[in-house]
PDB file of C-alpha atoms in Angstrom:
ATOM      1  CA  UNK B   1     -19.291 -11.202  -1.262  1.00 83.00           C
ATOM      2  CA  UNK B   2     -18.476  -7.802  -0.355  1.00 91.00           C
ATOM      3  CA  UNK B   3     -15.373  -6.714   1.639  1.00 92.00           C
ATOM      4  CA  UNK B   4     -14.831  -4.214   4.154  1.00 94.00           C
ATOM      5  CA  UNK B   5     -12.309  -3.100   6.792  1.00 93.00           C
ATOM      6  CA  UNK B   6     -12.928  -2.074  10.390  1.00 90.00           C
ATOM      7  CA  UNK B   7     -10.959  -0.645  13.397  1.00 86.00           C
ATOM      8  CA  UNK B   8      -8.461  -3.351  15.134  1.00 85.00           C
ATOM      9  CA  UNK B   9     -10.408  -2.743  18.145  1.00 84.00           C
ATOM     10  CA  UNK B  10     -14.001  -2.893  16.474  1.00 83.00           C
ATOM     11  CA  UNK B  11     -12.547  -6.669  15.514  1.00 87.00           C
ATOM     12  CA  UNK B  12     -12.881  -9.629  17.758  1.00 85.00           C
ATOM     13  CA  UNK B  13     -14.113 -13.362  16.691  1.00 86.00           C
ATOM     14  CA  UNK B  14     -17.822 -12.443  17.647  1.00 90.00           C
ATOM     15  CA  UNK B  15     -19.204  -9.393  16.417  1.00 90.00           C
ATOM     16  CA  UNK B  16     -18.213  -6.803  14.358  1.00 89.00           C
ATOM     17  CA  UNK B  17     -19.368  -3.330  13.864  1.00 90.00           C
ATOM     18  CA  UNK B  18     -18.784  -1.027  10.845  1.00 92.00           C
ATOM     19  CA  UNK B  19     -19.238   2.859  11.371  1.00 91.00           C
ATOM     20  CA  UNK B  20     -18.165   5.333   8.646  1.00 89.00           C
ATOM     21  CA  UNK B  21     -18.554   5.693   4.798  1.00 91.00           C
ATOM     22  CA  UNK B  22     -19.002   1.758   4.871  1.00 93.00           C
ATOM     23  CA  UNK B  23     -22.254   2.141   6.464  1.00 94.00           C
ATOM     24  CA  UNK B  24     -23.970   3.924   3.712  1.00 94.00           C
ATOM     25  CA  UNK B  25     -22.428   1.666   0.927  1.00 93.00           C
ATOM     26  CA  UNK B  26     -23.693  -1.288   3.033  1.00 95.00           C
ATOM     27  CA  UNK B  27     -27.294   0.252   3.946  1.00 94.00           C
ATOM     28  CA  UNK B  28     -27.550   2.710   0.988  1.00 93.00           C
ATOM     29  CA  UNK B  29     -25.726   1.007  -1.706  1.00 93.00           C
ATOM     30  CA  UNK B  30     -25.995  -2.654  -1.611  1.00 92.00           C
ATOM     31  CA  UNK B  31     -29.228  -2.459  -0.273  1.00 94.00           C
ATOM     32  CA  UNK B  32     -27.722  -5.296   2.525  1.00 92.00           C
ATOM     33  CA  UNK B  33     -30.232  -7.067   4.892  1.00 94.00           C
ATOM     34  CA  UNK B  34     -29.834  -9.013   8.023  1.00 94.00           C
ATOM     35  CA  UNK B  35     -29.057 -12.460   7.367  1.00 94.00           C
ATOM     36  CA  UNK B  36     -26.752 -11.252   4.237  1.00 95.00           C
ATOM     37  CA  UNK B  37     -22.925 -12.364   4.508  1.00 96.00           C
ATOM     38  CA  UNK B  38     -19.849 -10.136   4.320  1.00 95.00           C
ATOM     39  CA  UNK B  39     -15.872 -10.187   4.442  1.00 95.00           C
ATOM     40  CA  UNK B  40     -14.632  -8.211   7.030  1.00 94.00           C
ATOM     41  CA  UNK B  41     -11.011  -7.489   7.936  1.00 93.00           C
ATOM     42  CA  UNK B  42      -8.957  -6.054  10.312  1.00 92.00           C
ATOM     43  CA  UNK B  43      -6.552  -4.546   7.966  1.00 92.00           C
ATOM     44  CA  UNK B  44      -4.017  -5.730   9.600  1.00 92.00           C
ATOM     45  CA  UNK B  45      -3.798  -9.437   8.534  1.00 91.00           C
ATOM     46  CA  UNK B  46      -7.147 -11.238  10.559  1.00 91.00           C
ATOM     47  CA  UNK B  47     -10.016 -11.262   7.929  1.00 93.00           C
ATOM     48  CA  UNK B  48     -13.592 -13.062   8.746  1.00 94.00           C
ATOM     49  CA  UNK B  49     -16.752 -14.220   7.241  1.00 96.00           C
ATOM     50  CA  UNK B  50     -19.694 -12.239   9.218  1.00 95.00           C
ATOM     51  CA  UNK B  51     -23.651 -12.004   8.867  1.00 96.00           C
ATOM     52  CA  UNK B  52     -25.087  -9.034   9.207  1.00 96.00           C
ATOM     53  CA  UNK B  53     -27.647  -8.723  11.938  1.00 95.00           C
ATOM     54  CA  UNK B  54     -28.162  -5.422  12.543  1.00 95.00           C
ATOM     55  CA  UNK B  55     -28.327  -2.463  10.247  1.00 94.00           C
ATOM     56  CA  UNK B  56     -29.324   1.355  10.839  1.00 94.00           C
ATOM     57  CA  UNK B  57     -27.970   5.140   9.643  1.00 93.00           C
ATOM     58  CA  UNK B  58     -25.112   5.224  12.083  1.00 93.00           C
ATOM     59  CA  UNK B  59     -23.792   1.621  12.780  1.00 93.00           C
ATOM     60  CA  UNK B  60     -23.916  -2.416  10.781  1.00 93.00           C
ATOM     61  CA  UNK B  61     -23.371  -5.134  13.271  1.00 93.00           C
ATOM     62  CA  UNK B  62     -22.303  -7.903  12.349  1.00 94.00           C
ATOM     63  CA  UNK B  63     -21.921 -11.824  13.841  1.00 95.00           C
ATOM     64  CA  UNK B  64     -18.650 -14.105  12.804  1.00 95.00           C
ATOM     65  CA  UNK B  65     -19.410 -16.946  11.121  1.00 95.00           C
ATOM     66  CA  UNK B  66     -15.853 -18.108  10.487  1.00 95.00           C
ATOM     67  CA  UNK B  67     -12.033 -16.733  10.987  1.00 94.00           C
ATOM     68  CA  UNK B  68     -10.895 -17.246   7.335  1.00 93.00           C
ATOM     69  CA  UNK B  69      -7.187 -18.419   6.847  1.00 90.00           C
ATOM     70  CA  UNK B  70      -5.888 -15.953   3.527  1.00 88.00           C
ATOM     71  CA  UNK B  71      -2.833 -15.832   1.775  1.00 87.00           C
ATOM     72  CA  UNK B  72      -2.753 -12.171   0.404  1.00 89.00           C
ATOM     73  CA  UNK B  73      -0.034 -10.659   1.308  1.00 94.00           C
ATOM     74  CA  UNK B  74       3.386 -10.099  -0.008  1.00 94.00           C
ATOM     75  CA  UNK B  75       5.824 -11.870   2.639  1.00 93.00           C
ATOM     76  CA  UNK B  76       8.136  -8.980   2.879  1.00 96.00           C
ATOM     77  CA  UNK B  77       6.900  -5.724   3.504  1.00 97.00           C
ATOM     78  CA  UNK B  78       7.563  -2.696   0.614  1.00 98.00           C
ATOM     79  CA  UNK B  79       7.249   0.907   0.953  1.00 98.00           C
ATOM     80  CA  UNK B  80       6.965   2.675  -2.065  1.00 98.00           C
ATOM     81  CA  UNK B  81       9.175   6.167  -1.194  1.00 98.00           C
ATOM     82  CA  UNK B  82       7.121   8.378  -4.244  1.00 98.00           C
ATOM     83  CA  UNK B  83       8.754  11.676  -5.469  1.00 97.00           C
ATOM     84  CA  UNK B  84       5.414  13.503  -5.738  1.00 95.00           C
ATOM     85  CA  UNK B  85       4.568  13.552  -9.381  1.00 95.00           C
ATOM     86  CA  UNK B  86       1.980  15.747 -11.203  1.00 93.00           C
ATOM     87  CA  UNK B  87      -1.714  15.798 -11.686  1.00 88.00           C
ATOM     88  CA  UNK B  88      -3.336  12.981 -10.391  1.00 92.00           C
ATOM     89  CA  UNK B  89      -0.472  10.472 -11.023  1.00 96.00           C
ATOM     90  CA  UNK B  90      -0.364   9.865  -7.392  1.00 96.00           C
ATOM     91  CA  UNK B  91      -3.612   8.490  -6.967  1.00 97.00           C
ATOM     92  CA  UNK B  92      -2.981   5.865  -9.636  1.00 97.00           C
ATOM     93  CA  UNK B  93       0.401   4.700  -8.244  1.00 98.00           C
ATOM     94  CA  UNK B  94      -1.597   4.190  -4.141  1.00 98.00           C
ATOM     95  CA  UNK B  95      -4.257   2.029  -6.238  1.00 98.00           C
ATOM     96  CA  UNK B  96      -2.450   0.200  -8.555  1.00 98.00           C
ATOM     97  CA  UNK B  97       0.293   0.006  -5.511  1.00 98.00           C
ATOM     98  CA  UNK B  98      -2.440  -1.794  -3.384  1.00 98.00           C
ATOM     99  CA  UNK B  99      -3.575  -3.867  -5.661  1.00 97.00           C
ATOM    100  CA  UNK B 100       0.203  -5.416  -6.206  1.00 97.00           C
ATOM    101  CA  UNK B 101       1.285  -5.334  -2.638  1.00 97.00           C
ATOM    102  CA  UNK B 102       2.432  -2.429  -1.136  1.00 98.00           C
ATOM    103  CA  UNK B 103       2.416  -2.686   2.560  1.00 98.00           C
ATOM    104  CA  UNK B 104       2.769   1.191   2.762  1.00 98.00           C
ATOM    105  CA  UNK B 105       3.530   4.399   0.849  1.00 98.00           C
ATOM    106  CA  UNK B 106       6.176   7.558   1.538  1.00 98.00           C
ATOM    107  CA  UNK B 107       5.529  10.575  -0.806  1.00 97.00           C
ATOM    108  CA  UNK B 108       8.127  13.245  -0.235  1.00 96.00           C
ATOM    109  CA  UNK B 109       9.371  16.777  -2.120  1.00 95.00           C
ATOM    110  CA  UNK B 110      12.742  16.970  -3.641  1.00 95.00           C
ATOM    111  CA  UNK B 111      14.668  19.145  -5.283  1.00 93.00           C
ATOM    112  CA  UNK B 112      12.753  17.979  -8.887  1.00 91.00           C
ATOM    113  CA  UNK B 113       9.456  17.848  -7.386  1.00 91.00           C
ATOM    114  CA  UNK B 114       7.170  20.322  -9.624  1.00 90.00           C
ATOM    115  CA  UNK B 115       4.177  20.386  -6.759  1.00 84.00           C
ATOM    116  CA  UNK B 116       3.768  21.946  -4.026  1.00 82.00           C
ATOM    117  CA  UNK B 117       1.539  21.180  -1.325  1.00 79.00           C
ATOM    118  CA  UNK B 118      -0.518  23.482   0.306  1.00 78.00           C
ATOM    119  CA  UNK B 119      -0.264  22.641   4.040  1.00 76.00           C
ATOM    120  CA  UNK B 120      -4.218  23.988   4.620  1.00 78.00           C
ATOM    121  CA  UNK B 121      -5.010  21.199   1.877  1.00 82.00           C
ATOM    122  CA  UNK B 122      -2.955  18.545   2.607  1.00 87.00           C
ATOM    123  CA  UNK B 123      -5.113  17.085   5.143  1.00 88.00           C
ATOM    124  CA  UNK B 124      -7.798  16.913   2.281  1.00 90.00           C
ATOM    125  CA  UNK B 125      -5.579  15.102  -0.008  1.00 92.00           C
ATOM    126  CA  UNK B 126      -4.571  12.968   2.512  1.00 94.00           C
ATOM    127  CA  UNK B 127      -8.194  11.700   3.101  1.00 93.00           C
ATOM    128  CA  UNK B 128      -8.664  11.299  -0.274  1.00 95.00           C
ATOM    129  CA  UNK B 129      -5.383   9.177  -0.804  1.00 96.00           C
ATOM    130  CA  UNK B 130      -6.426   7.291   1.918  1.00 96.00           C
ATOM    131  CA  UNK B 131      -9.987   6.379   0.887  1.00 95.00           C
ATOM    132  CA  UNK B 132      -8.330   5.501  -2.607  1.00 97.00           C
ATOM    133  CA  UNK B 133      -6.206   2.722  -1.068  1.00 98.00           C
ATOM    134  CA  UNK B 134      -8.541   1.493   1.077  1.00 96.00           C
ATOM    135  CA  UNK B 135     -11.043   1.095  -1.261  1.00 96.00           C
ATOM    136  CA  UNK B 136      -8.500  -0.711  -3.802  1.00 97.00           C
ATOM    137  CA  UNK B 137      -7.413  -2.971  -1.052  1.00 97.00           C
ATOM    138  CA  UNK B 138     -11.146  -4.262  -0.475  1.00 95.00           C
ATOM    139  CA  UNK B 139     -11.382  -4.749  -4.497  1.00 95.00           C
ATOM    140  CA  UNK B 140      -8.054  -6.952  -4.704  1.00 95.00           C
ATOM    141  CA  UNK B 141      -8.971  -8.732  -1.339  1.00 94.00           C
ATOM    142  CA  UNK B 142      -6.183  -7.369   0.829  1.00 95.00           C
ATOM    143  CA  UNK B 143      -6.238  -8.521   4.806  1.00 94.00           C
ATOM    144  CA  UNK B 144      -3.548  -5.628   5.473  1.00 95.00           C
ATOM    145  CA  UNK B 145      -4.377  -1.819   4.810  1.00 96.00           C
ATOM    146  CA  UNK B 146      -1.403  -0.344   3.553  1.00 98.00           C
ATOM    147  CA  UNK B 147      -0.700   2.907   5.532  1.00 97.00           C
ATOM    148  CA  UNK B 148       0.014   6.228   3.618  1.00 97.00           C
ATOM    149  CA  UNK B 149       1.910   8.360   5.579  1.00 96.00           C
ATOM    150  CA  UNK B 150       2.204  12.332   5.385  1.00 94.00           C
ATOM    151  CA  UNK B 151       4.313  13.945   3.105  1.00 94.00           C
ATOM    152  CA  UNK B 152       8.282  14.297   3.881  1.00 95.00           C
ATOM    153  CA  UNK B 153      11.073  16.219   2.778  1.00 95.00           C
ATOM    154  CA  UNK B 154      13.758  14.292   1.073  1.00 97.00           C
ATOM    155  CA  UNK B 155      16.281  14.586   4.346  1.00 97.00           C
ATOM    156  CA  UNK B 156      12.983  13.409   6.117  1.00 98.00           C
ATOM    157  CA  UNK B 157      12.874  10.416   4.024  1.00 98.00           C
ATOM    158  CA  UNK B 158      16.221   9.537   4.115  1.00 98.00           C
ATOM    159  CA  UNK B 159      16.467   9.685   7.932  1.00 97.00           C
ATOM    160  CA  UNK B 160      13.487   7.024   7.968  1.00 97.00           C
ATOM    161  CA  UNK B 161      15.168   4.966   6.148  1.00 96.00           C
ATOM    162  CA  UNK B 162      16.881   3.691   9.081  1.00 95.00           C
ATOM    163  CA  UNK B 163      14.268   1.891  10.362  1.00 96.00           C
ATOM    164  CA  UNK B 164      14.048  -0.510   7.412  1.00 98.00           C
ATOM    165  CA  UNK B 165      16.109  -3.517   6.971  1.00 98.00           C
ATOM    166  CA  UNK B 166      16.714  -2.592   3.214  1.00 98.00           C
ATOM    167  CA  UNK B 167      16.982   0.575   1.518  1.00 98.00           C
ATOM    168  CA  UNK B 168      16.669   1.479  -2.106  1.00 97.00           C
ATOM    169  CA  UNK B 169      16.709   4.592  -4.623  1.00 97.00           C
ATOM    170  CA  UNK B 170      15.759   3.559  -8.311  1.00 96.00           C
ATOM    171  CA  UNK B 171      18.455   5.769 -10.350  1.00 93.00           C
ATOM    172  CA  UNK B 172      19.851   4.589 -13.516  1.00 81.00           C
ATOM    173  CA  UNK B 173      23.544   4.548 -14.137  1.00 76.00           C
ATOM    174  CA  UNK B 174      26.047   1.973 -15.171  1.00 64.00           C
ATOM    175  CA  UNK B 175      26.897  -0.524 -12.729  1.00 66.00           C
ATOM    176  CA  UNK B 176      23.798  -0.094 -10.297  1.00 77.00           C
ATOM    177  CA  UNK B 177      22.484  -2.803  -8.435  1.00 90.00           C
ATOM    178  CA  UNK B 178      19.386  -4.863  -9.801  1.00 93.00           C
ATOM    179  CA  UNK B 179      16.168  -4.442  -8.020  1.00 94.00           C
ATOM    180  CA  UNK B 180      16.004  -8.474  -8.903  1.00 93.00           C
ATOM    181  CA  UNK B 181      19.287  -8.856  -6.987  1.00 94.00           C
ATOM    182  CA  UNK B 182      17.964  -6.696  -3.451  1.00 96.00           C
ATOM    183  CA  UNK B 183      14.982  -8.815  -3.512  1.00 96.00           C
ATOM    184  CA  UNK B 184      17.329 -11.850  -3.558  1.00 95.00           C
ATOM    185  CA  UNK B 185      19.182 -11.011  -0.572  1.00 95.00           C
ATOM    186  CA  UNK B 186      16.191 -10.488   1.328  1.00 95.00           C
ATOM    187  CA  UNK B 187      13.939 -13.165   3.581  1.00 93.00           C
ATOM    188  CA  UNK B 188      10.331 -13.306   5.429  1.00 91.00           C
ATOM    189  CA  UNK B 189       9.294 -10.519   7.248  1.00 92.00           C
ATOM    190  CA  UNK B 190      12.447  -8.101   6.016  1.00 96.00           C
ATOM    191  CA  UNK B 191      11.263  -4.517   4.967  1.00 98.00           C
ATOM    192  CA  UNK B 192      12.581  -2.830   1.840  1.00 98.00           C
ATOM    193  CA  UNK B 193      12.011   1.215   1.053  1.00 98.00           C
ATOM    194  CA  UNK B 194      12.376   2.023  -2.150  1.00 98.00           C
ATOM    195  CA  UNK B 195      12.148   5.646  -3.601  1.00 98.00           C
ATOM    196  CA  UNK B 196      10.931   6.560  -6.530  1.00 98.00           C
ATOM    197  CA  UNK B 197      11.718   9.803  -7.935  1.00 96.00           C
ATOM    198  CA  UNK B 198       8.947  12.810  -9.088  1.00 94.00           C
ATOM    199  CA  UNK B 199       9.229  13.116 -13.530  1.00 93.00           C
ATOM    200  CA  UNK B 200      12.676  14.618 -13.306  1.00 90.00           C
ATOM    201  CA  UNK B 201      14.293  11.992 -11.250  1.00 92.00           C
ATOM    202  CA  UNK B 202      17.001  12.389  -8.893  1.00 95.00           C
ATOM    203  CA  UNK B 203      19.685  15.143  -8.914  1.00 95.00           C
ATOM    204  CA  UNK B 204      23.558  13.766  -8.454  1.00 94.00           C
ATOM    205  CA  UNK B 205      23.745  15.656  -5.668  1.00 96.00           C
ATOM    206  CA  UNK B 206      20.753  13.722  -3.913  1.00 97.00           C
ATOM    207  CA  UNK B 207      21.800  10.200  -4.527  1.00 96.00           C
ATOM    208  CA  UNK B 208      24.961  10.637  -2.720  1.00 96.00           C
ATOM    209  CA  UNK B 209      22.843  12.130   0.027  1.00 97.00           C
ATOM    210  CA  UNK B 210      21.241   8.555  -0.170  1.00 97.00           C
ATOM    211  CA  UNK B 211      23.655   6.696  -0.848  1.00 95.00           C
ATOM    212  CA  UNK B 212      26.092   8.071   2.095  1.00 97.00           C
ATOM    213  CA  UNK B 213      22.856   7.006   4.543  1.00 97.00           C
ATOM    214  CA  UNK B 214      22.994   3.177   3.365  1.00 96.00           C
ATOM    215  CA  UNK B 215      20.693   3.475   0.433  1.00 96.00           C
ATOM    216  CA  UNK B 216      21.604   1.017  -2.452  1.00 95.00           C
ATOM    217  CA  UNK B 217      21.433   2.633  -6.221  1.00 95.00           C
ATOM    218  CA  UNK B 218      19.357   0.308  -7.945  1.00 96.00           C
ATOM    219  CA  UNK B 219      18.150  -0.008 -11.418  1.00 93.00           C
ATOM    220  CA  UNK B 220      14.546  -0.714 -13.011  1.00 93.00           C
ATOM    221  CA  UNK B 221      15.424  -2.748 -15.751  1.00 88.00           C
ATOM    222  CA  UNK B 222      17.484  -1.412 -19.263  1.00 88.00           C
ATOM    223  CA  UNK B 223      13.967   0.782 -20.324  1.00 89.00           C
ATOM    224  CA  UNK B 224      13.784   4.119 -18.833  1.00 90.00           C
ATOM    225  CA  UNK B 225      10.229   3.922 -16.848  1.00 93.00           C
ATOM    226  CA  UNK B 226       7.922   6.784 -16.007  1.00 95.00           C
ATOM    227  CA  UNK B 227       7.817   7.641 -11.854  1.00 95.00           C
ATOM    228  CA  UNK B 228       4.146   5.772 -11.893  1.00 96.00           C
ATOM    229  CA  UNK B 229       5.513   2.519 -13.780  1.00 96.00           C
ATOM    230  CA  UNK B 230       8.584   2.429 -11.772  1.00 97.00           C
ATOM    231  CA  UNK B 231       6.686   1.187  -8.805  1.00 96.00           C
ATOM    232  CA  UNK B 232       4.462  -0.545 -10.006  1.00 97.00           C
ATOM    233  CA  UNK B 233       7.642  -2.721 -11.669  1.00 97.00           C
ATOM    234  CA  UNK B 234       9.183  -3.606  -8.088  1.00 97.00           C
ATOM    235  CA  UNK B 235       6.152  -4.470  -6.807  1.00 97.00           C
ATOM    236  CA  UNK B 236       5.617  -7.063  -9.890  1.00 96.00           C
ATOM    237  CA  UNK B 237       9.473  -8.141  -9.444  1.00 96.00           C
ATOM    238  CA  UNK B 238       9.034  -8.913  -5.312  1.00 96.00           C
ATOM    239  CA  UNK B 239       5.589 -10.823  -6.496  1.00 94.00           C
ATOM    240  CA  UNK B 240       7.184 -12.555  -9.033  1.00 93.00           C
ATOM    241  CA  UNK B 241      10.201 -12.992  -6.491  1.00 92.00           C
ATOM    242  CA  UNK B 242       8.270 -14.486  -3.566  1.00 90.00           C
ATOM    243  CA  UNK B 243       5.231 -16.014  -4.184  1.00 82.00           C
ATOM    244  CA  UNK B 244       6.591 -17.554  -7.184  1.00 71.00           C
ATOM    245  CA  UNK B 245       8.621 -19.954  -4.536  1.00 60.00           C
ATOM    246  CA  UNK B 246       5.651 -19.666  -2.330  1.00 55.00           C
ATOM    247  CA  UNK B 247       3.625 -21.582  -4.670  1.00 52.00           C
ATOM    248  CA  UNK B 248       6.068 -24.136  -5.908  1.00 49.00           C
ATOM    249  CA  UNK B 249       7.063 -24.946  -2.094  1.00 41.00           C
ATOM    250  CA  UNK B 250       2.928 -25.590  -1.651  1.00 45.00           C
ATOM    251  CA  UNK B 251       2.498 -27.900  -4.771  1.00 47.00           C
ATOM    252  CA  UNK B 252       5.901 -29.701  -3.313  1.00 46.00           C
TER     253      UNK B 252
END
């Protein structure tokens, strides 16, 4: 059954309508007709079971058959803070991301960061991003779209830090905190940003910038991972973490 997210307000427990690029994959695509059942959600946790009954060019309607009840989220929520890397790196780590759990995603420019935007083509690549992790969060049957946010300076991304309950910077260096060991001090609903540096890493001089605004120095594990592994590896960690107990707590 084929998934597909919506505007909060285009959601109610009724009807449904889907506008956009979903329309054509729904008309176009799938070659859907009225009667035909779909998963639609939210994205920001409600998901339903709707058949279609009414298709054209510009709009799908579509009536609820049933609010579903899905367990797909991670129970804390992770931002992935992602030195911009090169190439197309990026767009791997927002898929893969998605499909592990990310609840949303920071890129930012620091002083090792090889790219450089181009402000009159950013809001390209941010559509782009953005169809990329909305389309992997309707393959791994996510109820919450994970927001990608604009580009940020470092200093940007270190200011916003104080809005999380937990902040992180993966650097390597004896005596760092585990990532295992933040996830273990952390509970339902807590928020943890974690940055990631671009291919170079981190300067010295930048992780006492984070470090004097309450991030913890963590590390990744004793191999030395590539900046799209490394968050892909915290995201398996807080899965591993959380629903691990999840799951035990349900079979007890």
């Amino acid at each position: 059954m084929q998934r597909y997210f919506v505007e909060p307000h285009s959601f109610s427990e009724n009807e449904l309508t889907i506008v956009g690029d979903d329309v054509h994959h729904i008309v176009n695509v799938m070659r859907a007709r009225e009667g035909e059942e779909i998963i639609v959600s939210d994205g920001a946790g409600r998901s339903a079971r709707a058949k279609l009954v009414y298709l054209s060019a510009k709009e799908v309607r579509a009536e609820v058959m049933e609010m579903l009840q899905e367990e797909r989220e991670l129970p804390i929520r992770i931002t992935i803070g992602q030195g911009l890397p090169k190439g197309e790196k990026l767009e791997w780590i927002l898929q893969k991301g998605t499909e592990l759990g990310a609840y949303s995603f920071f890129p930012f420019s620091s002083e090792r960061t090889i790219v450089k935007l181009d402000a009159k083509k950013e809001a390209k690549k941010l559509e782009r991003w953005r169809k990329i992790v909305k389309e992997a969060a309707e393959q791994s049957h996510r109820t919450v779209l994970p927001e990608l946010l604009s580009p940020v300076s470092f200093r940007e991304i270190l200011q916003a830090g104080q809005s999380y309950t937990h902040c992180a910077i993966a650097y390597e260096k004896e005596g760092s905190t585990t990532i295992h060991q933040v996830l273990e001090e952390m509970t339902v609903d807590d928020s943890l940003l974690v940055l990631v540096g671009p291919e170079g890493g981190f300067s010295p001089e930048e992780v006492a910038q984070a470090e004097s605004k309450g991030f913890l120095t963590v590390s990744l594990g004793p191999r030395i991972l590539r900046t799209e592994t490394a968050s892909q590896y915290v995201l398996a960690c807080a899965s591993y973490q959380f629903e691990r107990k999840a799951s035990s707590l349900r079979k007890g």
